[in-house]
Coordinates of C-alpha atoms in Angstrom, one line a residue:
I1 CA -17.7 -5.4 -18.9
E2 CA -15.4 -7.9 -17.1
N3 CA -13.4 -8.3 -20.4
I4 CA -13.0 -4.6 -20.7
A5 CA -12.0 -4.2 -17.0
R6 CA -9.4 -6.9 -17.1
T7 CA -7.9 -5.6 -20.4
E8 CA -7.8 -2.0 -19.0
I9 CA -6.0 -3.2 -15.9
T10 CA -3.3 -4.8 -18.0
R11 CA -3.0 -1.7 -20.2
A12 CA -2.7 0.7 -17.2
H13 CA -0.2 -1.5 -15.4
N14 CA 2.1 -2.0 -18.4
L15 CA 2.0 1.6 -19.5
G16 CA 2.7 2.7 -16.0
S17 CA 5.5 0.2 -15.5
L18 CA 7.1 1.3 -18.8
T19 CA 7.0 4.9 -17.8
A20 CA 8.6 4.1 -14.5
M21 CA 11.3 1.9 -16.2
K22 CA 12.2 4.8 -18.5
A23 CA 12.7 7.0 -15.4
N24 CA 15.0 4.5 -13.8
Q25 CA 18.5 4.8 -15.0
D26 CA 19.3 1.2 -13.9
V27 CA 16.8 -0.2 -16.3
I28 CA 18.3 -1.0 -19.8
G29 CA 15.5 -3.0 -21.3
V30 CA 12.3 -5.0 -21.0
E31 CA 11.3 -8.6 -21.2
F32 CA 7.9 -9.9 -22.4
S33 CA 6.5 -12.3 -19.8
A34 CA 3.4 -14.3 -20.6
V35 CA 1.3 -16.4 -18.2
L36 CA 1.8 -19.9 -19.6
D37 CA -1.2 -22.2 -19.2
N38 CA -4.0 -23.6 -21.3
R39 CA -5.5 -20.2 -21.7
T40 CA -2.4 -18.5 -23.2
T41 CA -2.9 -17.3 -26.7
P42 CA -0.3 -18.1 -29.4
M43 CA 0.6 -14.4 -29.9
C44 CA 1.6 -14.2 -26.2
S45 CA 3.2 -17.6 -25.8
E46 CA 5.5 -17.1 -28.8
R47 CA 6.7 -13.8 -27.4
H48 CA 7.4 -15.2 -23.9
G49 CA 11.1 -14.4 -23.1
L50 CA 11.5 -11.7 -25.8
R51 CA 14.0 -9.2 -24.5
M52 CA 14.3 -5.7 -25.9
R53 CA 16.5 -2.7 -25.2
L54 CA 14.7 0.5 -24.3
D55 CA 15.7 2.0 -27.7
D56 CA 14.3 -1.1 -29.6
D57 CA 11.6 0.0 -32.1
R58 CA 9.8 -3.3 -31.5
I59 CA 8.6 -2.3 -28.0
P60 CA 5.4 -0.4 -29.2
F61 CA 4.3 -3.6 -31.0
N62 CA 5.0 -5.9 -28.1
T63 CA 3.6 -4.0 -25.1
P64 CA 0.6 -5.8 -23.5
P65 CA -2.3 -6.0 -23.8
L66 CA -1.9 -7.7 -27.2
H67 CA -5.6 -8.8 -27.1
C68 CA -8.7 -8.7 -25.0
R69 CA -8.2 -10.2 -21.5
C70 CA -4.4 -10.3 -22.1
R71 CA -2.5 -11.2 -18.9
S72 CA 1.0 -10.7 -20.2
M73 CA 3.3 -8.0 -18.9
L74 CA 6.7 -6.3 -19.4
I75 CA 9.3 -6.8 -16.7
S76 CA 12.5 -4.7 -16.3
I77 CA 16.0 -5.8 -17.3
T78 CA 18.6 -4.0 -15.2
V79 CA 22.2 -3.1 -15.7
Y80 CA 23.1 -5.2 -12.6
D81 CA 21.9 -8.4 -14.3
N82 CA 23.5 -7.4 -17.6
P83 CA 26.7 -5.4 -16.9
D84 CA 27.9 -5.9 -20.5
G85 CA 24.7 -4.5 -22.0
L86 CA 21.7 -6.1 -23.7
L87 CA 22.0 -7.4 -27.2
T88 CA 19.1 -7.4 -29.7
S89 CA 17.6 -10.9 -30.1
H90 CA 16.3 -11.8 -33.5
E91 CA 14.7 -15.2 -32.8
F92 CA 11.4 -13.5 -32.2
D93 CA 11.4 -11.5 -35.5
E94 CA 8.7 -13.6 -37.1
V95 CA 6.1 -13.5 -34.4
S96 CA 2.5 -12.9 -35.4
A97 CA 1.0 -9.4 -35.1
G98 CA -0.9 -8.5 -32.0
E99 CA -4.4 -6.9 -31.8
Q100 CA -3.4 -3.7 -30.1
R101 CA -5.3 -0.5 -30.6
P102 CA -3.4 2.1 -32.8
E103 CA -3.7 4.6 -29.9
D104 CA -1.9 2.2 -27.5
I105 CA 1.0 1.8 -30.0
E106 CA 1.2 5.5 -30.3
E107 CA 1.2 6.0 -26.5
V108 CA 4.1 3.6 -26.1
R109 CA 6.0 5.5 -28.8
N110 CA 5.4 8.7 -26.9
I111 CA 6.7 7.2 -23.7
L112 CA 9.8 6.0 -25.4
E113 CA 10.5 8.7 -28.1
T114 CA 10.2 11.7 -25.8
D115 CA 13.1 10.5 -23.7
N116 CA 15.1 9.2 -26.6
A117 CA 14.8 12.5 -28.4
K118 CA 16.2 14.3 -25.4
K119 CA 19.1 11.8 -25.1
S120 CA 20.0 11.9 -28.8
S121 CA 20.1 15.7 -28.8
G122 CA 22.3 15.7 -25.7
E123 CA 19.6 17.5 -23.7
N124 CA 18.5 16.5 -20.3
S125 CA 15.0 16.9 -18.8
K126 CA 14.4 19.3 -16.0
E127 CA 14.2 16.3 -13.6
D128 CA 17.5 14.9 -15.0
N129 CA 19.2 18.2 -14.4
E130 CA 17.8 18.4 -10.9
E131 CA 19.1 14.9 -10.1
T132 CA 22.5 15.7 -11.5
E133 CA 22.7 18.7 -9.2
V134 CA 21.4 16.9 -6.1
K135 CA 24.6 16.6 -4.1
T136 CA 23.4 17.5 -0.6
P137 CA 20.3 16.6 1.5
K138 CA 19.2 20.2 1.0
D139 CA 19.3 19.8 -2.8
A140 CA 17.3 16.6 -2.4
E141 CA 14.7 18.5 -0.3
K142 CA 14.3 21.0 -3.0
R143 CA 13.9 18.2 -5.6
A144 CA 11.2 16.5 -3.5
L145 CA 9.2 19.7 -3.2
S146 CA 9.6 20.6 -6.9
L147 CA 8.3 17.1 -7.9
G148 CA 5.2 17.7 -5.8
I149 CA 5.4 14.4 -3.8
T150 CA 5.3 16.0 -0.4
K151 CA 4.3 19.2 1.5
N152 CA 7.1 19.0 4.1
V153 CA 10.5 17.4 3.9
D154 CA 13.5 16.9 6.1
F155 CA 16.5 14.9 4.8
S156 CA 18.9 16.1 7.5
G157 CA 21.2 13.3 8.6
L158 CA 20.5 11.1 5.6
D159 CA 23.0 10.2 2.9
V160 CA 22.0 12.0 -0.3
K161 CA 21.8 8.6 -2.2
A162 CA 19.2 7.4 0.3
A163 CA 17.3 10.6 0.0
N164 CA 17.2 10.3 -3.8
E165 CA 16.1 6.7 -3.6
L166 CA 13.2 7.8 -1.3
I167 CA 12.2 10.4 -3.9
D168 CA 12.5 8.1 -6.8
G169 CA 10.5 5.3 -5.1
I170 CA 7.6 7.6 -4.3
S171 CA 7.5 9.0 -7.8
R172 CA 7.7 5.6 -9.4
T173 CA 4.8 4.3 -7.3
R174 CA 2.7 7.3 -8.0
E175 CA 3.0 6.5 -11.7
I176 CA 1.1 3.3 -11.1
F177 CA -1.2 4.6 -8.3
P178 CA -1.8 8.3 -9.2
D179 CA -4.5 8.6 -6.5
L180 CA -1.9 8.3 -3.8
P181 CA -2.0 11.6 -1.8
V182 CA 0.7 14.2 -1.8
F183 CA 2.5 13.2 1.4
D184 CA 2.4 15.5 4.4
F185 CA 6.0 14.6 5.3
V186 CA 8.9 12.8 3.7
G187 CA 12.4 12.5 5.3
N188 CA 14.1 10.9 8.2
C189 CA 12.1 8.9 10.8
Q190 CA 13.2 11.0 13.7
S191 CA 11.9 14.2 12.2
H192 CA 8.8 12.5 10.9
N193 CA 7.9 11.3 14.5
N194 CA 8.4 14.9 15.8
F195 CA 6.2 16.2 12.9
D196 CA 3.5 13.6 13.7
Y197 CA 3.6 14.4 17.4
A198 CA 3.2 18.1 16.7
V199 CA 0.2 17.4 14.4
Q200 CA -1.5 15.3 17.2
V201 CA -0.9 18.0 19.8
T202 CA -2.2 20.7 17.5
R203 CA -5.3 18.6 16.8
K204 CA -5.9 18.1 20.6
F205 CA -5.6 21.9 21.1
Q206 CA -8.1 22.6 18.3
N207 CA -10.6 20.1 19.6
N208 CA -10.8 22.0 22.9
A209 CA -9.2 25.4 22.3
D210 CA -11.3 27.3 24.8
Y211 CA -10.1 25.1 27.6
W212 CA -6.5 25.5 26.8
R213 CA -6.8 29.2 26.3
Q214 CA -8.4 29.5 29.7
K215 CA -5.7 27.4 31.2
Y216 CA -2.9 29.5 29.7
K217 CA -4.4 33.0 29.7
G218 CA -2.3 35.6 28.0
K219 CA -0.5 33.1 25.8
S220 CA -0.9 32.9 22.0
D221 CA -2.2 29.7 20.4
E222 CA 1.3 29.0 19.1
Q223 CA 2.7 29.4 22.6
I224 CA 0.1 27.2 24.1
I225 CA 0.8 24.4 21.6
E226 CA 4.5 24.6 22.4
I227 CA 3.7 24.3 26.1
M228 CA 1.4 21.3 25.3
K229 CA 4.2 19.5 23.4
N230 CA 6.2 19.4 26.7
L231 CA 3.4 18.0 28.7
N232 CA 2.9 14.3 29.4
L233 CA -0.4 14.1 27.6
P234 CA -1.8 10.7 28.4
D235 CA -3.6 10.2 25.0
I236 CA -0.7 11.2 22.8
K237 CA 2.4 9.1 22.7
K238 CA 5.6 10.4 21.2
E239 CA 7.1 7.5 19.3
K240 CA 10.7 6.5 19.4
V241 CA 12.7 5.1 16.4
S242 CA 14.0 1.6 17.1
K243 CA 17.7 1.1 16.2
N244 CA 16.6 -1.8 14.1
T245 CA 13.9 0.1 12.1
Y246 CA 15.0 0.7 8.5
A247 CA 12.0 2.9 7.6
F248 CA 8.3 3.4 8.4
A249 CA 5.1 4.6 6.8
I250 CA 2.5 6.8 8.5
W251 CA -1.1 7.2 7.3
R252 CA -2.6 9.4 10.0
E253 CA -4.4 12.6 8.9
N254 CA -2.0 15.4 8.2
S255 CA 1.1 13.1 8.9
K256 CA 1.0 10.8 5.9
G257 CA 4.3 9.8 4.4
I258 CA 7.4 7.5 4.6
S259 CA 10.8 8.0 6.1
L260 CA 14.2 6.4 6.5
N261 CA 16.0 6.0 9.8
K262 CA 18.9 8.5 9.8
S263 CA 20.8 6.3 12.3
L264 CA 21.0 3.6 9.6
F265 CA 21.1 5.7 6.4
S266 CA 23.6 8.4 7.5
P267 CA 26.7 8.9 5.3
K268 CA 28.7 7.0 7.8
K269 CA 26.3 4.1 8.3
I270 CA 24.8 3.6 4.8
S271 CA 27.3 1.0 3.6
E272 CA 27.0 -1.1 6.7
T273 CA 23.2 -0.9 6.4
I274 CA 23.2 -2.0 2.8
D275 CA 25.4 -5.0 3.8
S276 CA 22.7 -5.9 6.5
I277 CA 19.9 -5.7 3.9
I278 CA 21.9 -8.0 1.6
K279 CA 22.3 -10.5 4.5
D280 CA 18.6 -10.3 5.2
E281 CA 17.9 -11.3 1.6
K282 CA 20.3 -14.2 1.7
G283 CA 18.7 -15.4 5.0
K284 CA 15.3 -15.2 3.3
W285 CA 14.1 -12.5 5.8
N286 CA 13.6 -10.3 2.7
P287 CA 12.2 -11.6 -0.6
I288 CA 14.4 -12.6 -3.5
G289 CA 16.0 -9.7 -5.3
C290 CA 15.2 -7.3 -2.4
N291 CA 18.7 -6.2 -1.2
T292 CA 18.9 -2.5 -1.9
I293 CA 17.6 0.8 -0.5
K294 CA 15.1 0.7 -3.4
F295 CA 13.6 -2.4 -1.8
I296 CA 13.2 -0.6 1.6
V297 CA 11.3 2.3 -0.1
D298 CA 9.1 0.0 -2.2
H299 CA 8.2 -2.0 0.9
E300 CA 7.0 1.1 2.7
M301 CA 5.2 2.3 -0.4
G302 CA 3.5 -1.2 -0.4
H303 CA 2.0 -0.1 3.0
Q304 CA 0.8 3.2 1.6
I305 CA -0.9 1.4 -1.3
D306 CA -2.5 -0.9 1.2
Y307 CA -3.8 2.1 3.2
L308 CA -5.2 3.6 0.1
I309 CA -7.1 0.6 -1.3
K310 CA -7.6 -1.3 2.0
A311 CA -5.9 -4.4 0.5
R312 CA -5.6 -6.0 4.0
Q313 CA -9.4 -6.3 4.0
D314 CA -9.6 -8.0 0.6
T315 CA -10.9 -11.6 0.9
K316 CA -8.6 -13.0 -1.8
I317 CA -5.4 -11.5 -0.3
I318 CA -6.4 -12.7 3.2
E319 CA -7.0 -16.2 1.8
M320 CA -3.5 -16.2 0.1
F321 CA -1.9 -15.0 3.4
N322 CA -3.7 -17.6 5.5
K323 CA -2.9 -20.4 3.0
Y324 CA 0.9 -19.9 3.1
Q325 CA 1.0 -19.2 6.8
A326 CA -0.9 -22.4 7.5
K327 CA 1.5 -24.4 5.3
G328 CA 4.5 -22.9 7.2
N329 CA 6.4 -22.2 4.0
M330 CA 6.0 -18.4 3.8
K331 CA 9.8 -18.0 4.1
N332 CA 10.3 -20.0 0.9
V333 CA 7.5 -18.6 -1.2
L334 CA 8.0 -14.9 -0.2
S335 CA 9.9 -14.0 2.9
D336 CA 10.2 -14.7 6.6
Y337 CA 9.1 -11.2 7.5
A338 CA 5.9 -11.7 5.4
N339 CA 4.8 -14.2 8.0
T340 CA 4.3 -11.4 10.6
D341 CA 0.8 -10.4 9.5
V342 CA -1.2 -9.6 6.4
K343 CA 0.0 -6.0 6.3
E344 CA 3.7 -7.1 6.0
F345 CA 2.7 -9.9 3.6
I346 CA 1.2 -7.2 1.3
A347 CA 4.3 -4.9 1.6
E348 CA 6.8 -7.8 1.0
A349 CA 4.8 -9.0 -2.0
W350 CA 4.7 -5.6 -3.6
A351 CA 8.4 -5.1 -2.9
E352 CA 9.4 -8.3 -4.6
Y353 CA 7.1 -7.4 -7.5
Q354 CA 9.0 -4.2 -8.0
N355 CA 12.6 -5.4 -7.3
N356 CA 12.7 -9.0 -8.7
S357 CA 12.9 -9.0 -12.5
K358 CA 11.0 -12.4 -12.4
P359 CA 8.8 -12.1 -9.3
R360 CA 7.5 -15.4 -7.9
E361 CA 3.9 -16.6 -8.1
I362 CA 2.7 -15.2 -4.7
A363 CA 4.4 -11.7 -5.2
R364 CA 2.8 -11.5 -8.7
A365 CA -0.6 -12.7 -7.5
V366 CA -0.8 -10.3 -4.6
S367 CA 0.5 -7.3 -6.6
E368 CA -1.8 -7.9 -9.5
R369 CA -4.7 -8.1 -7.1
M370 CA -3.7 -4.8 -5.6
I371 CA -3.6 -3.2 -9.0
E372 CA -7.0 -4.7 -9.8
I373 CA -8.5 -3.4 -6.6
Y374 CA -7.1 0.1 -7.3
K375 CA -8.5 0.2 -10.8
R376 CA -11.9 -1.0 -9.6
S377 CA -12.0 1.6 -6.8
F378 CA -10.6 4.6 -8.5
S379 CA -11.7 4.2 -12.1
K380 CA -13.3 7.4 -13.4

């Protein structure tokens, strides 16, 4: 049973990652990465370092799991690291065949060929056309709703690039964790706070509706709720967005979602904000490779995964956090911000795993543990 579970985790992760890579226009290829130790099989060790373009017909035969309990994975190769393109490498042409199931090879072909067929015919998918036409925050709002990632959206005040990064990041993570809920709200932090406050006030009204109707006789329920919003209710705090907050995640009932600070990601401020994120990475406040808007979104999605699977309560993850915190070298193995608490440790590890083409040991270990917890908790 354990053999099957471990193999299925590898299969689900690599197929989900490959699907997400195909959807990301910045990804131009994949690299086979094996865990090199005394348990590594010859078929995995001899493939370690194999790089393939996304149109390479060798990918279906080199997508893990290659065998039972396979620990290898495909990692992305981006245009940023290879601005001149990716050349086919032939030093791996004579590697021995794997032991993949025929249906796995066919599934990888389906992931690759569907997209390739559309590109070769000059046709774009519906999502491609939507992204091409997304030129304003309103267009991005329509795209978010059409993709089914949220019930409510407000991208006002955000640069359209930031809005699209938010949509792409949520969609990409849902490919790996399909049991993530459809968010209640996605957009800018300021509107998200207002949305969350309204939800809390409405819940307070519903919990004691007779009292409030008696207090404000002659008023409709909607009017009473509006009056309550302007009261200084002691048990409901209307949050403010700090000027230093890039983004945040909320997991309260009827308010779940993630948002970007429009004060930092407005059309006028976005370049300055990206410069700050780059400086944060250079100063090791962020993990290595985490210097884009994509990183900010992936960090917040790390929190949402944590909420879903309760990763912060996992003994192994807690042990990893305590180990590196006690050593005092969290800044060097992950990031300075990861030292804050186990929640930020999880989010930073997931962010590096998604943004660094060669994630370091701790980012890989935490993220693989998160995927394992998810598969164990939500397996059908």
